[in-house]
Structure formats: C-alpha cells, structure tokens
Coordinates of C-alpha atoms and ligand atoms in Angstrom, one line a residue:
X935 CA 0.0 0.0 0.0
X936 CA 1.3 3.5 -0.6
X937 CA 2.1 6.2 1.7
X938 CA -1.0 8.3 0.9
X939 CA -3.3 5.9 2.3
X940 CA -4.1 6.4 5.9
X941 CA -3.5 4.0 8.5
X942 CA -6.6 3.5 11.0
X943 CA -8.2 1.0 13.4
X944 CA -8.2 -2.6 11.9
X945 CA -10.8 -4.9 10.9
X946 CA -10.9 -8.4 13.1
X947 CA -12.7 -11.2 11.0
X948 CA -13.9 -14.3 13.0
X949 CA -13.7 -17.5 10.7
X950 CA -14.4 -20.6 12.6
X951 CA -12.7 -20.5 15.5
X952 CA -10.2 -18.0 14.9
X953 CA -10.0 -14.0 14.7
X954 CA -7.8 -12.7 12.1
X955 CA -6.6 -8.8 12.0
X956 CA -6.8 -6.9 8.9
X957 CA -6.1 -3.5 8.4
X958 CA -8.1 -0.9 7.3
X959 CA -6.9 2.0 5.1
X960 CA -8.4 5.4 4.3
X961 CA -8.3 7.1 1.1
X962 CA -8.2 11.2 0.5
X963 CA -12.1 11.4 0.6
X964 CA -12.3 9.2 4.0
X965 CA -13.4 6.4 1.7
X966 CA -12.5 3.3 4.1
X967 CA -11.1 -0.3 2.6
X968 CA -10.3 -3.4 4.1
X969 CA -7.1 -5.1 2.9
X970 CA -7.6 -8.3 2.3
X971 CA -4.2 -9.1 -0.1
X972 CA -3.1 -11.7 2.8
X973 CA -6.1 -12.7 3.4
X974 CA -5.9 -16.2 1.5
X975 CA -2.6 -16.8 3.1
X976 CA -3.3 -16.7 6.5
X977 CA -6.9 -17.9 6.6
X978 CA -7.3 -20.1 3.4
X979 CA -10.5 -17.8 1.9
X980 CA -10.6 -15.4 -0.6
X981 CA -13.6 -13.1 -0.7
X982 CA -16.5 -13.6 -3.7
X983 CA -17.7 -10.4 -4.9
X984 CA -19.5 -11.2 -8.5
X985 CA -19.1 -8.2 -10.9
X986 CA -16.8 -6.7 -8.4
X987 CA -18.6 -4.2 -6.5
X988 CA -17.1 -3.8 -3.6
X989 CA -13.8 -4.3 -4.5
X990 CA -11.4 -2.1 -5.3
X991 CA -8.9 -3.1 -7.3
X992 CA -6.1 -0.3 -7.1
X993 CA -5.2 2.9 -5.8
X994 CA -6.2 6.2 -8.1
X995 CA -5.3 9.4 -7.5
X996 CA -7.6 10.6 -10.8
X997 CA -11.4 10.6 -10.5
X998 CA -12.9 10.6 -7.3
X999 CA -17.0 9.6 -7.6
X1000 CA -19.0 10.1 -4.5
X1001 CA -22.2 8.4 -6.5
X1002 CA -24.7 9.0 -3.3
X1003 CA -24.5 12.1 -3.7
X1004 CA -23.6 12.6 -7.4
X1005 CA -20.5 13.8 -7.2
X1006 CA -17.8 13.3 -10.3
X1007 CA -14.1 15.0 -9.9
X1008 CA -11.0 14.9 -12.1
X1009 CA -8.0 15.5 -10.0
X1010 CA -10.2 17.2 -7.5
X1011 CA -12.1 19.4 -10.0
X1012 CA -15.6 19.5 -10.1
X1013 CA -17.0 17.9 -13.4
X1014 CA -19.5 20.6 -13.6
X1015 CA -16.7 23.4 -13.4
X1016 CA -14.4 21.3 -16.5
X1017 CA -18.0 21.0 -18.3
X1018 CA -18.9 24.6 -18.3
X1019 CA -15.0 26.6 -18.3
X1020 CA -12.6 24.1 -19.4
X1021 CA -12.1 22.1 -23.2
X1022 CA -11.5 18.6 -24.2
X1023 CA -7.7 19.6 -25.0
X1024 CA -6.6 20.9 -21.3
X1025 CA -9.0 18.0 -19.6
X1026 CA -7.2 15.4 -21.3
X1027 CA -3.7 17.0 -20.2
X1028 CA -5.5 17.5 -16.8
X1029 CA -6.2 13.7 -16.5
X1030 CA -3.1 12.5 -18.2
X1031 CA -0.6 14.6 -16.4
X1032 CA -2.1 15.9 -13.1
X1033 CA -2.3 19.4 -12.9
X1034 CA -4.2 21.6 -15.6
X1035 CA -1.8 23.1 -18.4
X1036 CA -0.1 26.6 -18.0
X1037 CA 0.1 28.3 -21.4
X1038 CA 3.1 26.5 -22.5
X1039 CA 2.0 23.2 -21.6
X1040 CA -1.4 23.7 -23.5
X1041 CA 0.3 25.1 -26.5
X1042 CA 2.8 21.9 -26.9
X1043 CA 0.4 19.2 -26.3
X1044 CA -2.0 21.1 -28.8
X1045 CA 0.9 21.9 -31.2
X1046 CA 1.8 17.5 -30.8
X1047 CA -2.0 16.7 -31.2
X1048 CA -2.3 18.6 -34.5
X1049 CA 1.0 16.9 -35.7
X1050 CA 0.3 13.2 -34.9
X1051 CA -2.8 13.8 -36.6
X1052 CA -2.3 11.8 -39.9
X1053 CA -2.1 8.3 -39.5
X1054 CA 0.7 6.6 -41.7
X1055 CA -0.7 6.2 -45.5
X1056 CA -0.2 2.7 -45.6
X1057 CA -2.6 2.3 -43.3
X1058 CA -5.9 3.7 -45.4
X1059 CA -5.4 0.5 -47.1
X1060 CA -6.9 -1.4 -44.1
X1061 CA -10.5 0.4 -44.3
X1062 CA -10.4 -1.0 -47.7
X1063 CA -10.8 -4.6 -46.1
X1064 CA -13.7 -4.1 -44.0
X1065 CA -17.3 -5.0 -45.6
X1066 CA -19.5 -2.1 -45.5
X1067 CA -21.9 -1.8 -43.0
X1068 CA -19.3 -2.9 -40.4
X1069 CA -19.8 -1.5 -37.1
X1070 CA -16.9 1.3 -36.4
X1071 CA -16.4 0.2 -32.7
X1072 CA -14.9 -3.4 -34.8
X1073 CA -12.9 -1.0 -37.1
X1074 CA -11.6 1.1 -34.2
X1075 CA -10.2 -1.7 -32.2
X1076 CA -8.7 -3.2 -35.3
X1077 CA -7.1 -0.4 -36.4
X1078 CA -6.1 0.9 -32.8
X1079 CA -4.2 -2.5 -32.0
X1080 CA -2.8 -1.7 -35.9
X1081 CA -1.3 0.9 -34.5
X1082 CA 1.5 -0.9 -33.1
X1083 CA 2.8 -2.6 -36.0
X1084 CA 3.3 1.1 -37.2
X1085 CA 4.4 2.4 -34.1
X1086 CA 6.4 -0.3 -32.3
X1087 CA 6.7 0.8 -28.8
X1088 CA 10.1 0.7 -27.8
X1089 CA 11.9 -1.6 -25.7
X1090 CA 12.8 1.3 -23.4
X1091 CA 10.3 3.8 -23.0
X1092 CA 12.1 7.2 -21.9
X1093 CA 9.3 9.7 -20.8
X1094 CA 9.6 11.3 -24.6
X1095 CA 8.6 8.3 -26.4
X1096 CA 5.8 7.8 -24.0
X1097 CA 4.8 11.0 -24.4
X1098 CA 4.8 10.9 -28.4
X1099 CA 2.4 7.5 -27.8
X1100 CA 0.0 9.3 -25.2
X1101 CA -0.4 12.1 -28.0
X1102 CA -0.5 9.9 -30.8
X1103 CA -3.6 7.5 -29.2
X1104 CA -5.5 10.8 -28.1
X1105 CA -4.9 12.5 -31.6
X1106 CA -5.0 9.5 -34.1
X1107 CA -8.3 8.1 -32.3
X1108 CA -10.4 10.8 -33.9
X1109 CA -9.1 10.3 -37.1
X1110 CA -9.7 6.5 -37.5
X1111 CA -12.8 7.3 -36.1
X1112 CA -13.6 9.8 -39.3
X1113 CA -12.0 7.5 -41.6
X1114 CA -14.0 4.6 -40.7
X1115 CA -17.3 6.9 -41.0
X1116 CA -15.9 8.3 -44.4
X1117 CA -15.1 4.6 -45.5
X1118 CA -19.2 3.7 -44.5
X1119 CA -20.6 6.1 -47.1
X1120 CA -18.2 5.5 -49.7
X1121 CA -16.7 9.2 -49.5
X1122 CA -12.9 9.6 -49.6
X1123 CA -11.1 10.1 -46.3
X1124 CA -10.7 13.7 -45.8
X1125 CA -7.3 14.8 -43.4
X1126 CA -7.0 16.5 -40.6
X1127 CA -6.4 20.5 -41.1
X1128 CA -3.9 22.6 -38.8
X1129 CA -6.7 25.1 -39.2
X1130 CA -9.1 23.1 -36.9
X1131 CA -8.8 22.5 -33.0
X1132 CA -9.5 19.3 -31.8
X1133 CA -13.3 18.9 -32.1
X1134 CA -13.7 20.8 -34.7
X1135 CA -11.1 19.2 -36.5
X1136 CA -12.6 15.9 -36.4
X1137 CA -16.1 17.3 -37.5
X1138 CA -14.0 18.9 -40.6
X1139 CA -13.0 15.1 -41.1
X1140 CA -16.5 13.3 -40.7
X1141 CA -18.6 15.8 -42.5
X1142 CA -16.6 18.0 -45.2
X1143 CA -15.6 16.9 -48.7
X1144 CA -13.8 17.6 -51.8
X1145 CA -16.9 19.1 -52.8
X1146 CA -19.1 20.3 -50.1
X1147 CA -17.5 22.8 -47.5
X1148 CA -18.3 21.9 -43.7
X1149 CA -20.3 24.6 -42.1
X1150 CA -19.1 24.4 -38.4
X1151 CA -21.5 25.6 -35.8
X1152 CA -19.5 26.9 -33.0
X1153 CA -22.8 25.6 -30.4
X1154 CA -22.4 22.0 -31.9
X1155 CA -18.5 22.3 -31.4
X1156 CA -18.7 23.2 -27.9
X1157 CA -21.6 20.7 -27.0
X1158 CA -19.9 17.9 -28.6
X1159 CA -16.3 19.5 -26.5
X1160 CA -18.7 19.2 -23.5
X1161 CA -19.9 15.9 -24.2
X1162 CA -16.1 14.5 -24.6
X1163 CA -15.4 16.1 -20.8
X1164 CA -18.3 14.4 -19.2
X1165 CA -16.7 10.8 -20.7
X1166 CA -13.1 11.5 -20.1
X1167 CA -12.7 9.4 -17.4
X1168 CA -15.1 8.0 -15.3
X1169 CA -12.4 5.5 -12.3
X1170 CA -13.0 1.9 -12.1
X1171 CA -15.3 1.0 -15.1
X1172 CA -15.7 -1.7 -16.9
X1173 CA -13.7 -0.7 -20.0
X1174 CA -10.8 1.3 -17.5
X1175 CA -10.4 -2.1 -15.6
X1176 CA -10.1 -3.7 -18.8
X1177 CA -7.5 -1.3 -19.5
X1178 CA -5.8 -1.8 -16.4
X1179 CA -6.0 -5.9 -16.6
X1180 CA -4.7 -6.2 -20.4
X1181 CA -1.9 -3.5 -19.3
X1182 CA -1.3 -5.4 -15.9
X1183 CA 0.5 -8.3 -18.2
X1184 CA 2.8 -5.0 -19.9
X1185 CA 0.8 -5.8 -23.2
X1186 CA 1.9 -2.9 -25.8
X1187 CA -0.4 0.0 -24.9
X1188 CA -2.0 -0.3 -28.5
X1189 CA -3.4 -3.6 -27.7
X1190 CA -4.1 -2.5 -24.3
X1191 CA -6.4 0.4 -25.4
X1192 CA -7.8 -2.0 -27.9
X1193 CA -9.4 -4.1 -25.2
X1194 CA -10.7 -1.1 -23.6
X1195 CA -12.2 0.2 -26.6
X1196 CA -13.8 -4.1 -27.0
X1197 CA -15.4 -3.5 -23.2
X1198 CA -16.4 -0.1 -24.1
X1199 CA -18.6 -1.7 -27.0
X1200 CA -21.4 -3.4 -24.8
X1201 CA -24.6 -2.4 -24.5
X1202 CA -24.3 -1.8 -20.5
X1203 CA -21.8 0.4 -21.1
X1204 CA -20.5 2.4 -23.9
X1205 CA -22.9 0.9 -26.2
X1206 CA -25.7 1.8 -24.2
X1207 CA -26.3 5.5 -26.3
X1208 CA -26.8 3.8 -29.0
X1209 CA -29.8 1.8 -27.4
X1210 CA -31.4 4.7 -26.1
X1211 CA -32.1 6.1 -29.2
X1212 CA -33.2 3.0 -30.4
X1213 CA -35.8 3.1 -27.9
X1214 CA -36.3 6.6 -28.2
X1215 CA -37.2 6.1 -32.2
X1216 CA -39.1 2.7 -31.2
X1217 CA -41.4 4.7 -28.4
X1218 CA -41.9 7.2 -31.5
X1219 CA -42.8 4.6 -34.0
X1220 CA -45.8 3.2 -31.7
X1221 CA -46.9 6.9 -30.6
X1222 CA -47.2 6.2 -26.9
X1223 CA -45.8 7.5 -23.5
X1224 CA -43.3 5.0 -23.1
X1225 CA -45.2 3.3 -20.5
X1226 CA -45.3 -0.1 -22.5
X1227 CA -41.4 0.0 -22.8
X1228 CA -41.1 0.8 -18.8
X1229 CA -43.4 -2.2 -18.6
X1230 CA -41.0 -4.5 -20.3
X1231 CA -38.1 -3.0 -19.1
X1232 CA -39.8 -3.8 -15.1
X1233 CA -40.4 -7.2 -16.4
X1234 CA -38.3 -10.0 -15.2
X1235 CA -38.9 -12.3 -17.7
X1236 CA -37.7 -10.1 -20.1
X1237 CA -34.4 -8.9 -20.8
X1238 CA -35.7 -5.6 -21.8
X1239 CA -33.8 -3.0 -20.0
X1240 CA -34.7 0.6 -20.0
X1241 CA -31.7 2.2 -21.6
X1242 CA -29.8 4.9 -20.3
X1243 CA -31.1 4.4 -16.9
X1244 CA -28.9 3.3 -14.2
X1245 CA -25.3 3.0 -12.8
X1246 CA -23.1 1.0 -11.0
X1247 CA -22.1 3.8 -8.8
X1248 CA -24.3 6.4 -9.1
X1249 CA -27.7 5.9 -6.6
X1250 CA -29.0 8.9 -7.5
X1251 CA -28.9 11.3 -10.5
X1252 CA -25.4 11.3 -12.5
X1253 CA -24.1 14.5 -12.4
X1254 CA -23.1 14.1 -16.4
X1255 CA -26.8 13.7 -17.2
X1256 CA -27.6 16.7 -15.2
X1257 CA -25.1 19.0 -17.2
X1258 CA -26.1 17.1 -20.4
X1259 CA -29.9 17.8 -19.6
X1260 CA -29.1 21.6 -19.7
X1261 CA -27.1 21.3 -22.8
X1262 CA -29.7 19.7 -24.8
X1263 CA -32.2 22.0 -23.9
X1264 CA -29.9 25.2 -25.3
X1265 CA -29.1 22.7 -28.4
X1266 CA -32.8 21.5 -29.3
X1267 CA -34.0 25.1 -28.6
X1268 CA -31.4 26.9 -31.2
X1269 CA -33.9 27.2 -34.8
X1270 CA -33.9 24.3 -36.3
X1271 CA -32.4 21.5 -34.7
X1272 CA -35.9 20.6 -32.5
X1273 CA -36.2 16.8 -32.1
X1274 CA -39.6 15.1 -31.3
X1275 CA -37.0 12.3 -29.5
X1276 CA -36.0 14.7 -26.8
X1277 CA -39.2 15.5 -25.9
X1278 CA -40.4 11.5 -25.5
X1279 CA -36.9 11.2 -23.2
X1280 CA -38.4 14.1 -20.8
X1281 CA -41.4 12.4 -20.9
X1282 CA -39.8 8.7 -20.1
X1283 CA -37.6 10.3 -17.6
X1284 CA -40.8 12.3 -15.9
X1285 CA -43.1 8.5 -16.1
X1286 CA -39.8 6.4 -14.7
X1287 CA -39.2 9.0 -11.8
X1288 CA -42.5 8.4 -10.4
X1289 CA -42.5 4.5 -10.6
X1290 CA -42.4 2.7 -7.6
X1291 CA -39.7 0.3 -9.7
X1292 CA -37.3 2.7 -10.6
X1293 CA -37.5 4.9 -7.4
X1294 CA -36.8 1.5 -4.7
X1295 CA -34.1 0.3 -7.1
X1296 CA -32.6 4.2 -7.4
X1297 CA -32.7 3.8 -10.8
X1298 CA -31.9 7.5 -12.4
X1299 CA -31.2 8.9 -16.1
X1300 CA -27.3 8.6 -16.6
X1301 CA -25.3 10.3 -19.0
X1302 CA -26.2 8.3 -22.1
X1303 CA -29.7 9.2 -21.3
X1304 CA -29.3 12.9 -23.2
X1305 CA -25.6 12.2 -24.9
X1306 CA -27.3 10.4 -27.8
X1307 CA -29.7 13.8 -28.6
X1308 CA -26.7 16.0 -28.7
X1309 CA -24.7 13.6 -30.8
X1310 CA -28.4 13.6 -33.2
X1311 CA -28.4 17.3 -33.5
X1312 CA -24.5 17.3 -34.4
X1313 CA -25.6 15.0 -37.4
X1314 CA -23.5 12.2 -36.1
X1315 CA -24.9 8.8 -37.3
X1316 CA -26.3 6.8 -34.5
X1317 CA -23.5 3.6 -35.1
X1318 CA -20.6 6.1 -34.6
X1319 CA -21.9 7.2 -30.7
X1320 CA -19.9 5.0 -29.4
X1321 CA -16.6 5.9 -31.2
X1322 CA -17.5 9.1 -29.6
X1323 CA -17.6 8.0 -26.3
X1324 CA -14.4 6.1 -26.5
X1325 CA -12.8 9.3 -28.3
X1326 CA -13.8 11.0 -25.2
X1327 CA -12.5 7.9 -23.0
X1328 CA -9.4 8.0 -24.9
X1329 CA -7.6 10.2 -22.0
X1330 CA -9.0 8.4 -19.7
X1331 CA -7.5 4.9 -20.5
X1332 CA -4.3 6.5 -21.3
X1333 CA -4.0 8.2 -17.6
X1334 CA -5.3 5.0 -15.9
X1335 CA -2.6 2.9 -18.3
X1336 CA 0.4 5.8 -16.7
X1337 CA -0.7 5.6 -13.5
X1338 CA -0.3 2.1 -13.6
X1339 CA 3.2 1.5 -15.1
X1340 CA 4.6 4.2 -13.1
X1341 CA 3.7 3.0 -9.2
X1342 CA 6.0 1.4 -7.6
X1343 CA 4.8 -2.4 -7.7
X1344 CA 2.3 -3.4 -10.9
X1345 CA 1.1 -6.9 -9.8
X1346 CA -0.6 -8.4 -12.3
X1347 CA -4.3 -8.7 -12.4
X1348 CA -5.6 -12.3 -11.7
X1349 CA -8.7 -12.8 -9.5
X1350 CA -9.6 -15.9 -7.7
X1351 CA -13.0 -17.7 -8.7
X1352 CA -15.2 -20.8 -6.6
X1353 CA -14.7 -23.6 -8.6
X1354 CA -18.6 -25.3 -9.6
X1355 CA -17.7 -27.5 -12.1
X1356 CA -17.5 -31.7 -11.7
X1357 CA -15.4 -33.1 -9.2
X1358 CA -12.4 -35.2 -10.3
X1359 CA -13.0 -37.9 -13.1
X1360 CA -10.9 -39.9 -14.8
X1361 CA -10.5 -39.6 -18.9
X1362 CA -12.5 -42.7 -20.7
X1363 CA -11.4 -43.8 -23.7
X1364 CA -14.3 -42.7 -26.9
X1365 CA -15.3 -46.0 -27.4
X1366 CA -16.6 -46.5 -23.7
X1367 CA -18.8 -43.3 -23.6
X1368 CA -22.4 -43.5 -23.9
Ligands
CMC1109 N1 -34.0 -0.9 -16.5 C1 -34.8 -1.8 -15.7 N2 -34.3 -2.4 -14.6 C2 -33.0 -2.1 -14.3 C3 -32.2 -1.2 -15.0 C4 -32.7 -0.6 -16.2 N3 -32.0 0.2 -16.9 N4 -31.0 -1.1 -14.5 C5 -31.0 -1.9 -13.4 N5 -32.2 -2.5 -13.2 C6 -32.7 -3.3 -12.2 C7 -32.2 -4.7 -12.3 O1 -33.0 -5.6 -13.1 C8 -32.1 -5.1 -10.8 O2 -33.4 -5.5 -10.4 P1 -33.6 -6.6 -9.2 O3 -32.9 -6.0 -8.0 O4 -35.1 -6.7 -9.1 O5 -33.0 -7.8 -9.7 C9 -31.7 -3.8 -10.1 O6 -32.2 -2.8 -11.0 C10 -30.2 -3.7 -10.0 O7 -29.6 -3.9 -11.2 P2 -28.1 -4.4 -11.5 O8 -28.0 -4.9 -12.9 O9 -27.7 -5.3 -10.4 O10 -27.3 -3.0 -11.4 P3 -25.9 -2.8 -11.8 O11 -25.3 -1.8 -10.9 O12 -25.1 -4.1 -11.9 O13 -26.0 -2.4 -13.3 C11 -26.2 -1.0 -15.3 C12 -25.8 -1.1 -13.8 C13 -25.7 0.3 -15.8 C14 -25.4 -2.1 -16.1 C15 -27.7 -1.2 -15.4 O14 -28.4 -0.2 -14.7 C16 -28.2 -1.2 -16.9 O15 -28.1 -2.2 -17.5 N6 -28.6 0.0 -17.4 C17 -29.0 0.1 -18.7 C18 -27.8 0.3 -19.6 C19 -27.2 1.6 -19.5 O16 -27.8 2.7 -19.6 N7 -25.8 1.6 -19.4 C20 -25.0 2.8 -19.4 C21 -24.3 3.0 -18.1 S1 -23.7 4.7 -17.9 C22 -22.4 4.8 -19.1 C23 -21.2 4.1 -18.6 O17 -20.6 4.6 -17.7 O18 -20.9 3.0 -19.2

C-alpha cells in the first residue's frame, strides 16, 4: 500500500474458530477499505464479490465519484466546473498529467495533437478490407491494436517516447474514427487541417468533402467538447479495468487500449447511447408514453432494459446527465435542430421517476440518457456514438494505463473464482462413452 493511504483501526474477522486482523486503510475522501491481499494466506479464503462491486482493485489518485450524492471529480475538480469553463484539450492533459496546463503546456500538447494527426498512409489501405456496414467500434479496435505494428513501442520507453504515444492514441483516435465513418458512405477520407482544434477538426473530417465545404457551428463544437469532458474518465469501469488488466501483463499500450475500446462496445456500457435512441425512435414509432417500454423493461422475464437508466455507482442522479440535460435544452432550442426524441426522453424520464420500480431500485437517467440527442443534432450517425464516447475515453485509458506503469509495484491482475464444475474424473477412452 502507498504512503497516501491512511492507516486506521483494523478490521478483526472471526472464521471458525479463529479472529484474524486486517487493516483498514483510508483514502483522500475518507473512503475506508479493508485489505484483504493476505487474506488467503493466513486464513485459506478469498472473498467472492461477483461483478466486483465492492472491491477495489487499485489505488487512483484521478477521478474521485462520490455516487450517493452525485458527485464526479477529475484531480479534485468538479465535473461541472471542467464542463462549463474548461475544453476537451486541457482536460485530457488535466487527467493524463495531473495538474491543468499553464500556457506553454497547453500550446505543446496542442501543437503534438495537431502533428500526430495523420495516420501513416499505408494504413488507409486497411479500411479498404472491411465490408461495409461494419460496425466502427470493430474498425476502431482493429485499427487501434494496428497501430502498433506502425508504431512499435520501444523496448525502453524514456518519458519522450511515451509522451509521443499518449499524443498519438488521443490525436490518431479521432481520425480512425472519421476515416471509418468516411469509408461507411463510400466518400474519400478527408485529413486533418492545422486550421481546426481538436473537435472541430474531427467534425471537418466526418462531415466535409472535396466538394461540399463543412459549415461548423460553433454551439455543436462546444456541446460535442462538453460531451467528450463528461466521458473523459469515469475511475474503475468496466472498459478502464479492462484497460488496467490487459496493461497489468505490460501488453503494448495499442493492444491494451484495444481491449478497452472491445469493453467499451457493450450495450451496458458504452454501447448503451446507441440503445437509447433506439428506444427513443421505437417509443416514437408506436406513438405512446413510453409506459409499454417501462413495462418491459420492469419485467423479469424479459431482458428488456430501460436504456440509459442506471449505474453501478451512481444511486441517484449522475451529475453528467444533469449538465447534459441543460445542454440539450440550449441545443434542441437553437432554430432548427428541434427533435420530437428529446421530448419522449423528458417524458420517459418524468413516467420512470415516479415508478415505484425505478425509485426503490434508485434507478436514475445517466449520461447516455441525453448524450445520444446531442450527438443527433451534431448529425452524427447513431452507429458512430460510441466511437464518440471512447474518443472521449481515450484520455481516460491513457491516464489510468500511466498511472499504472509508473507506481511502484504493478502486480498483475488475476482474480480468484469458486470452482462449480465436476469433481475429479478420470478420462475414458471414446469407445466406452455413452
Ligand atoms: N431498467 C430496468 N431495470 C433495471 C435497469 C434498467 N435500466 N438497471 C437496473 N435495473 C434493475 C435490475 O434488473 C435489478 O433489479 P432486481 O434487483 O429486481 O434484480 C436492479 O435494478 C439492480 O440492477 P443491477 O444490474 O444489479 O445493477 P448494476 O449496478 O449491476 O447495473 C447497469 C448497472 C448500468 C449495467 C444497469 O443499470 C443497466 O443495464 N442500465 C441500462 C444500460 C445503460 O444505460 N448503461 C449505461 C451506463 S452509464 C455509461 C457508462 O458509464 O458506461
């Protein structure tokens, strides 16, 4: 354990007829943990915690999520502050290096963003291979694990090299992402401009052409900046831990982010913006309230979920969604850009608040409930959403990934289980089974 982990009374565990001590730690926000790492060794258990929510599976000084009370921080900053003052840019240098950028700092990292831009030529070939219609999360972690083979990591990485990597993954993300989206509708890849900043640059990718010139709307340009803040990082999730697991081994970090951006992909998680407006359009299609859906989605028989409600963490409402909620109100208000959809999401979000189901479970509007209507008004197809979240995640990943490598001890990752199967049998040869 590391010296910024307070040291306070210990926990005594009775197991049979013996009392073992274990100590107890406390973390900067007085979050308490008992360590069981010797606990096998000296008592023979391990603990079971399916889907691991009590466990915590590493130190962090990064996010800190309080989600009783709806609180999300980046290095102690408040994500409602980064949402409303701050830019994709300086929050990914925030999260990656610790401390938000003076003038200098900002200027390099955006000066190494725009120039690791371009992927390498040879590599436009590989969209060519894909069949069309292929989902861009499948061409993403392809062509993000592809990475490597262009840019082998070294067998020494000196903090410029890693540097060069961490700028390449956040800058290079968005322009697969555009390339795959190009590749979809049979337009030619369009590159990135050193006129653009980040988001706007990658807009400029997705949406101009050789001949049509990309009007960019400075509201869309910030909401979409906003949107990548609220998924920069987001601690222990499911894709993050994957991050963390695949880079416990010292994979190469392409490969490592690849299995991120694979976790990232499922519906009860990254996927999930997708789904909502999925159900959004569905609820639309039949002309109702949405109280069928909720129906289903309370059903256990079913495995109708209602999407974009619900978090591992947060018991009441994700501060994201609240910031998000606001946004899409300014967005779907600006001449034309209204959108029935948003409308049916109040009205779900109003008829699940005051169901008995969704209140005893906590069950709230999280921040793909409102990111997919943003990403709608933007014009961004409804199969890329989730290259936008993992555009967003990007810094995330690449922070988690840092802080990892650099402590003082990484262990790698390799949980216990409780063995179910059959007891011991002996192998029979084929001819004397049934
Ligand atoms: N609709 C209906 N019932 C739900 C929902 C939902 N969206 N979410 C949870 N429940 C029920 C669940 O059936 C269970 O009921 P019971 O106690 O009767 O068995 C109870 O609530 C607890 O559910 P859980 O699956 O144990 O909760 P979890 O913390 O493991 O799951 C979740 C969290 C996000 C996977 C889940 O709420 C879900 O599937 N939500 C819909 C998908 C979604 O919106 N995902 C995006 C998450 S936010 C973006 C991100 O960070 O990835």
């Amino acid at each position: 354990m590391s010296k910024k982990l307070k040291t306070i009374a210990p926990a005594m565990l009775t197991l049979e007829d013996k009392t073992y001590s274990l100590p107890v730690f406390e973390g900067a926000e007085n979050e308490k943990a008992i360590d069981i790492s010797c606990l096998r060794n000296k008592t023979g258990y391990i603990t079971l915690d399916d889907g691991y929510g009590n466990t915590g599976s590493c130190e962090s000084a990064i996010t800190y999520i309080d989600g009783e009370n709806g609180i999300l921080r980046y290095r102690g900053y408040p994500i409602e502050e980064l949402a409303e003052q701050s830019r994709f840019v300086e929050v990914a240098y925030l999260l990656l290096y610790g401390n938000l950028p003076n003038h200098e700092q900002l200027e390099n990292f955006s000066k190494g963003l725009n120039e690791s831009s371009i992927i390498h030529e040879d590599m436009h070939h590989f969209f060519n291979g894909f069949p069309r219609g292929s989902h861009p999360m499948g061409i993403l972690a392809t062509m993000i694990a592809s990475l490597s083979t262009f840019y082998p990591v070294p067998d020494i990485m000196d903090p410029v090299s890693e540097m060069q990597i961490v700028t390449n993954l956040v800058s290079q993300v968005r322009t697969i992402a555009a390339f795959s989206y190009k590749k979809s509708i049979g337009e030619p890849l369009v590159y990135p401009s050193i006129k653009y900043k980040y988001v706007a640059n990658f807009l400029y990718m997705m949406f101009s052409s050789p001949v049509k010139d990309y009007q960019l709307d400075e509201d869309i340009v910030k909401a979409i900046d906003m949107l990548l803040i609220l998924h920069a990082d987001h601690e222990q999730n499911c894709s993050t831990s994957s991050v963390r697991m695949a880079g416990s081994s010292l994979a190469n970090i392409y490969a490592v982010i690849s299995a991120g951006i694979a976790a990232l992909w499922g519906q009860r998680h990254g996927g999930a913006n997708q789904e909502v407006i999925k159900m959004l359009q569905q609820i639309h299609a039949e002309g109702g309230d949405g109280g069928e859906f909720i129906n289903q989605a309370k059903d256990k028989s079913s495995t109708k979920r209602l999407m974009g409600f619900g978090h591992r963490v947060y018991k009441n409402y994700d501060p994201r969604a609240t910031v998000l909620k606001k946004y899409c109100d300014i967005i779907l208000n600006k001449p034309g850009f209204n959108d029935p959809l948003f409308d049916i999401a109040k009205r779900l979000e109003e008829v699940a608040l005051s169901d008995d189901y969704f209140i005893s479970r906590k069950l709230y509007p999280n921040v793909d409930f409102y990111s997919g209507l943003i990403l709608r008004a933007a014009g961004i197809p409804t199969n890329m959403f989730t290259v936008l979240f993992a555009i967003g995640r990007m810094p995330g990943w690449l922070s988690h990934w840092r802080e990892m490598i650099h402590s003082d001890q990484i262990t790698i990752h390799r949980p216990r289980q409780i063995y179910v199967g059959e007891p011991l049998r002996h192998y029979q040869p084929i001819e004397m089974r049934d």
